[in-house]
C-alpha cells in the first residue's frame, strides 16, 4: 500500500498597503459580482523563482491597478489553510506604503489572461482600525504594524 505524498503548501503573498495621510487607511477591495467573497486585501500566488516583495507589488497592481506603492517590510508568514478547500498554504504578509496621491476609491477590472482576468474589484482606502474583520482573517496581522489597528471582533495577534 502506498500513501500519497503530502502536498506542499502554496506560497502566497498578501498586501497591507497603507495610506498615511490625512489619517491611516488600508487598501481593501470588494468583488461587486461576488459579494459573498467579502472585503479583502490584495493577495495571490508567488510565481516560481519570484520573491515575495516582487510578487506583492505585482498582485497589488493586477488586482487594484495601483502602482507606485513601495514595500516597507515583511510582517508575518501565516500557515492557515485555504478556508474552502483546506489545502495548505503559506502566506507572507507584507507592509507597503501607498503613493501619497490618487483617489480614495475606484473600480478596477483585471486585464490579461490569468484566472482573475475580467474580474471587477471595487477598491478603496478604509480607515484604520477597520470597522469589521476582513474575509479569510486577512486582518489578523494588522496589530503587528500598529497595535491600535487591531480590528474589533477580529483575530488580531
PDB file of C-alpha atoms in Angstrom:
ATOM      1  CA  UNK A   1       0.000   0.000   0.000  1.00  0.00           C
ATOM      2  CA  UNK A   2       1.359   3.408  -0.924  1.00  0.00           C
ATOM      3  CA  UNK A   3       0.324   6.651   0.585  1.00  0.00           C
ATOM      4  CA  UNK A   4       0.074   9.915  -1.279  1.00  0.00           C
ATOM      5  CA  UNK A   5       2.827  12.378  -0.563  1.00  0.00           C
ATOM      6  CA  UNK A   6       1.607  15.376   1.383  1.00  0.00           C
ATOM      7  CA  UNK A   7       1.019  18.374  -0.856  1.00  0.00           C
ATOM      8  CA  UNK A   8       3.396  21.275  -0.451  1.00  0.00           C
ATOM      9  CA  UNK A   9       1.853  24.498   0.796  1.00  0.00           C
ATOM     10  CA  UNK A  10       1.015  27.035  -1.880  1.00  0.00           C
ATOM     11  CA  UNK A  11       3.291  30.083  -1.498  1.00  0.00           C
ATOM     12  CA  UNK A  12       1.293  33.330  -1.428  1.00  0.00           C
ATOM     13  CA  UNK A  13       1.567  36.991  -0.504  1.00  0.00           C
ATOM     14  CA  UNK A  14      -0.907  39.455   0.997  1.00  0.00           C
ATOM     15  CA  UNK A  15      -0.510  43.248   0.996  1.00  0.00           C
ATOM     16  CA  UNK A  16      -1.199  45.764   3.722  1.00  0.00           C
ATOM     17  CA  UNK A  17      -0.990  48.897   1.565  1.00  0.00           C
ATOM     18  CA  UNK A  18      -1.243  51.860   3.930  1.00  0.00           C
ATOM     19  CA  UNK A  19      -2.038  55.449   3.004  1.00  0.00           C
ATOM     20  CA  UNK A  20      -0.810  57.564   5.918  1.00  0.00           C
ATOM     21  CA  UNK A  21      -2.396  60.974   5.162  1.00  0.00           C
ATOM     22  CA  UNK A  22      -4.726  62.527   6.140  1.00  0.00           C
ATOM     23  CA  UNK A  23      -5.124  59.555   8.525  1.00  0.00           C
ATOM     24  CA  UNK A  24      -4.058  55.885   8.290  1.00  0.00           C
ATOM     25  CA  UNK A  25      -6.110  53.821   5.842  1.00  0.00           C
ATOM     26  CA  UNK A  26      -5.735  50.311   4.386  1.00  0.00           C
ATOM     27  CA  UNK A  27      -6.247  49.411   0.720  1.00  0.00           C
ATOM     28  CA  UNK A  28      -9.116  46.905   0.526  1.00  0.00           C
ATOM     29  CA  UNK A  29     -11.495  45.754  -2.171  1.00  0.00           C
ATOM     30  CA  UNK A  30     -14.813  44.021  -2.681  1.00  0.00           C
ATOM     31  CA  UNK A  31     -15.990  41.883  -5.612  1.00  0.00           C
ATOM     32  CA  UNK A  32     -19.174  43.576  -6.925  1.00  0.00           C
ATOM     33  CA  UNK A  33     -20.026  40.406  -8.890  1.00  0.00           C
ATOM     34  CA  UNK A  34     -19.328  38.091  -5.910  1.00  0.00           C
ATOM     35  CA  UNK A  35     -20.279  39.925  -2.706  1.00  0.00           C
ATOM     36  CA  UNK A  36     -20.061  36.668  -0.736  1.00  0.00           C
ATOM     37  CA  UNK A  37     -16.252  36.845  -1.152  1.00  0.00           C
ATOM     38  CA  UNK A  38     -16.167  39.651   1.427  1.00  0.00           C
ATOM     39  CA  UNK A  39     -13.783  42.549   1.802  1.00  0.00           C
ATOM     40  CA  UNK A  40     -10.153  41.615   1.142  1.00  0.00           C
ATOM     41  CA  UNK A  41      -6.635  42.961   0.724  1.00  0.00           C
ATOM     42  CA  UNK A  42      -4.661  42.278  -2.468  1.00  0.00           C
ATOM     43  CA  UNK A  43      -3.231  38.762  -2.308  1.00  0.00           C
ATOM     44  CA  UNK A  44      -2.190  35.937  -4.565  1.00  0.00           C
ATOM     45  CA  UNK A  45       0.353  33.338  -5.537  1.00  0.00           C
ATOM     46  CA  UNK A  46       4.102  33.649  -5.809  1.00  0.00           C
ATOM     47  CA  UNK A  47       5.415  32.504  -9.200  1.00  0.00           C
ATOM     48  CA  UNK A  48       8.342  30.051  -9.291  1.00  0.00           C
ATOM     49  CA  UNK A  49      11.573  32.000  -8.739  1.00  0.00           C
ATOM     50  CA  UNK A  50       9.720  35.172  -7.702  1.00  0.00           C
ATOM     51  CA  UNK A  51      10.493  36.748  -4.335  1.00  0.00           C
ATOM     52  CA  UNK A  52       7.633  37.882  -2.066  1.00  0.00           C
ATOM     53  CA  UNK A  53       8.460  41.592  -2.492  1.00  0.00           C
ATOM     54  CA  UNK A  54       8.153  41.400  -6.280  1.00  0.00           C
ATOM     55  CA  UNK A  55       5.064  39.175  -6.058  1.00  0.00           C
ATOM     56  CA  UNK A  56       3.218  41.543  -3.718  1.00  0.00           C
ATOM     57  CA  UNK A  57       3.822  44.558  -5.983  1.00  0.00           C
ATOM     58  CA  UNK A  58       2.571  42.518  -8.959  1.00  0.00           C
ATOM     59  CA  UNK A  59      -0.554  41.359  -7.093  1.00  0.00           C
ATOM     60  CA  UNK A  60      -1.380  44.903  -5.925  1.00  0.00           C
ATOM     61  CA  UNK A  61      -1.097  46.199  -9.499  1.00  0.00           C
ATOM     62  CA  UNK A  62      -3.067  43.271 -11.001  1.00  0.00           C
ATOM     63  CA  UNK A  63      -5.942  43.336  -8.513  1.00  0.00           C
ATOM     64  CA  UNK A  64      -6.286  47.081  -7.916  1.00  0.00           C
ATOM     65  CA  UNK A  65      -4.434  48.872 -10.716  1.00  0.00           C
ATOM     66  CA  UNK A  66      -2.410  50.727  -8.056  1.00  0.00           C
ATOM     67  CA  UNK A  67       1.211  51.292  -8.996  1.00  0.00           C
ATOM     68  CA  UNK A  68       3.861  53.256  -7.171  1.00  0.00           C
ATOM     69  CA  UNK A  69       3.468  51.502  -3.809  1.00  0.00           C
ATOM     70  CA  UNK A  70       6.709  50.604  -2.050  1.00  0.00           C
ATOM     71  CA  UNK A  71       7.460  47.597   0.123  1.00  0.00           C
ATOM     72  CA  UNK A  72       8.416  48.526   3.687  1.00  0.00           C
ATOM     73  CA  UNK A  73       8.896  45.093   5.288  1.00  0.00           C
ATOM     74  CA  UNK A  74       7.597  41.580   5.794  1.00  0.00           C
ATOM     75  CA  UNK A  75       5.162  41.310   8.712  1.00  0.00           C
ATOM     76  CA  UNK A  76       4.410  37.624   9.188  1.00  0.00           C
ATOM     77  CA  UNK A  77       4.094  34.242   7.487  1.00  0.00           C
ATOM     78  CA  UNK A  78       0.675  32.712   8.071  1.00  0.00           C
ATOM     79  CA  UNK A  79       0.190  28.957   7.692  1.00  0.00           C
ATOM     80  CA  UNK A  80      -3.607  28.943   7.718  1.00  0.00           C
ATOM     81  CA  UNK A  81      -5.084  26.538   5.093  1.00  0.00           C
ATOM     82  CA  UNK A  82      -7.443  27.738   2.377  1.00  0.00           C
ATOM     83  CA  UNK A  83     -10.856  28.349   4.013  1.00  0.00           C
ATOM     84  CA  UNK A  84     -12.859  26.477   1.370  1.00  0.00           C
ATOM     85  CA  UNK A  85     -10.555  23.726   0.095  1.00  0.00           C
ATOM     86  CA  UNK A  86      -8.473  23.133   3.225  1.00  0.00           C
ATOM     87  CA  UNK A  87      -5.367  22.983   1.030  1.00  0.00           C
ATOM     88  CA  UNK A  88      -2.130  24.027   2.748  1.00  0.00           C
ATOM     89  CA  UNK A  89      -0.715  27.455   2.020  1.00  0.00           C
ATOM     90  CA  UNK A  90       1.908  29.794   3.418  1.00  0.00           C
ATOM     91  CA  UNK A  91       1.017  33.461   3.043  1.00  0.00           C
ATOM     92  CA  UNK A  92       3.676  36.122   3.576  1.00  0.00           C
ATOM     93  CA  UNK A  93       2.039  39.364   4.717  1.00  0.00           C
ATOM     94  CA  UNK A  94       3.912  42.498   3.685  1.00  0.00           C
ATOM     95  CA  UNK A  95       3.565  46.154   4.639  1.00  0.00           C
ATOM     96  CA  UNK A  96       3.575  48.655   1.784  1.00  0.00           C
ATOM     97  CA  UNK A  97       3.385  52.432   1.672  1.00  0.00           C
ATOM     98  CA  UNK A  98       0.796  53.752  -0.779  1.00  0.00           C
ATOM     99  CA  UNK A  99       1.664  56.574  -3.134  1.00  0.00           C
ATOM    100  CA  UNK A 100       0.666  59.876  -1.476  1.00  0.00           C
ATOM    101  CA  UNK A 101      -1.715  60.954  -4.239  1.00  0.00           C
ATOM    102  CA  UNK A 102      -4.537  59.237  -6.062  1.00  0.00           C
ATOM    103  CA  UNK A 103      -8.197  58.501  -5.448  1.00  0.00           C
ATOM    104  CA  UNK A 104      -9.680  57.236  -2.195  1.00  0.00           C
ATOM    105  CA  UNK A 105     -11.962  54.815  -4.068  1.00  0.00           C
ATOM    106  CA  UNK A 106     -12.102  53.392  -7.613  1.00  0.00           C
ATOM    107  CA  UNK A 107     -13.152  50.366  -9.644  1.00  0.00           C
ATOM    108  CA  UNK A 108     -10.591  48.178 -11.392  1.00  0.00           C
ATOM    109  CA  UNK A 109     -11.144  45.443 -13.976  1.00  0.00           C
ATOM    110  CA  UNK A 110      -8.369  42.842 -14.159  1.00  0.00           C
ATOM    111  CA  UNK A 111      -6.765  42.505 -17.587  1.00  0.00           C
ATOM    112  CA  UNK A 112      -4.588  39.784 -19.042  1.00  0.00           C
ATOM    113  CA  UNK A 113      -5.384  36.106 -19.371  1.00  0.00           C
ATOM    114  CA  UNK A 114      -4.887  34.857 -15.791  1.00  0.00           C
ATOM    115  CA  UNK A 115      -7.515  33.356 -13.518  1.00  0.00           C
ATOM    116  CA  UNK A 116      -8.688  36.814 -12.384  1.00  0.00           C
ATOM    117  CA  UNK A 117      -8.993  38.230 -15.940  1.00  0.00           C
ATOM    118  CA  UNK A 118     -12.168  40.251 -16.358  1.00  0.00           C
ATOM    119  CA  UNK A 119     -12.983  40.370 -12.630  1.00  0.00           C
ATOM    120  CA  UNK A 120     -14.125  43.698 -11.196  1.00  0.00           C
ATOM    121  CA  UNK A 121     -12.737  44.982  -7.918  1.00  0.00           C
ATOM    122  CA  UNK A 122     -14.253  47.935  -6.022  1.00  0.00           C
ATOM    123  CA  UNK A 123     -11.157  49.361  -4.330  1.00  0.00           C
ATOM    124  CA  UNK A 124     -10.931  51.881  -1.505  1.00  0.00           C
ATOM    125  CA  UNK A 125      -8.767  53.037   1.352  1.00  0.00           C
ATOM    126  CA  UNK A 126     -10.597  52.040   4.554  1.00  0.00           C
ATOM    127  CA  UNK A 127      -9.806  53.974   7.759  1.00  0.00           C
ATOM    128  CA  UNK A 128      -7.824  52.111  10.411  1.00  0.00           C
ATOM    129  CA  UNK A 129      -8.741  50.419  12.612  1.00  0.00           C
ATOM    130  CA  UNK A 130     -11.206  48.647  10.322  1.00  0.00           C
ATOM    131  CA  UNK A 131     -14.868  48.601  11.325  1.00  0.00           C
ATOM    132  CA  UNK A 132     -15.143  44.829  10.793  1.00  0.00           C
ATOM    133  CA  UNK A 133     -12.859  41.868  10.097  1.00  0.00           C
ATOM    134  CA  UNK A 134     -11.710  41.075   6.570  1.00  0.00           C
ATOM    135  CA  UNK A 135     -12.523  37.869   4.701  1.00  0.00           C
ATOM    136  CA  UNK A 136     -10.239  34.892   5.329  1.00  0.00           C
ATOM    137  CA  UNK A 137      -8.938  36.541   8.555  1.00  0.00           C
ATOM    138  CA  UNK A 138      -6.713  38.756   6.399  1.00  0.00           C
ATOM    139  CA  UNK A 139      -6.689  41.462   9.087  1.00  0.00           C
ATOM    140  CA  UNK A 140      -5.019  39.123  11.627  1.00  0.00           C
ATOM    141  CA  UNK A 141      -1.598  40.777  11.388  1.00  0.00           C
ATOM    142  CA  UNK A 142      -2.552  44.487  11.382  1.00  0.00           C
ATOM    143  CA  UNK A 143      -1.715  44.685  15.096  1.00  0.00           C
ATOM    144  CA  UNK A 144       1.899  43.849  14.267  1.00  0.00           C
ATOM    145  CA  UNK A 145       2.069  47.012  12.178  1.00  0.00           C
ATOM    146  CA  UNK A 146       0.396  49.192  14.817  1.00  0.00           C
ATOM    147  CA  UNK A 147      -1.331  47.840  17.972  1.00  0.00           C
ATOM    148  CA  UNK A 148      -4.078  50.457  17.518  1.00  0.00           C
ATOM    149  CA  UNK A 149      -5.076  48.792  14.232  1.00  0.00           C
ATOM    150  CA  UNK A 150      -6.379  45.512  15.675  1.00  0.00           C
ATOM    151  CA  UNK A 151      -9.830  45.009  14.167  1.00  0.00           C
ATOM    152  CA  UNK A 152     -12.673  44.982  16.736  1.00  0.00           C
ATOM    153  CA  UNK A 153     -14.047  41.450  16.769  1.00  0.00           C
ATOM    154  CA  UNK A 154     -11.178  40.274  14.575  1.00  0.00           C
ATOM    155  CA  UNK A 155      -8.455  37.735  15.175  1.00  0.00           C
ATOM    156  CA  UNK A 156      -5.652  40.268  15.681  1.00  0.00           C
ATOM    157  CA  UNK A 157      -2.441  38.824  17.019  1.00  0.00           C
TER     158      UNK A 157
END
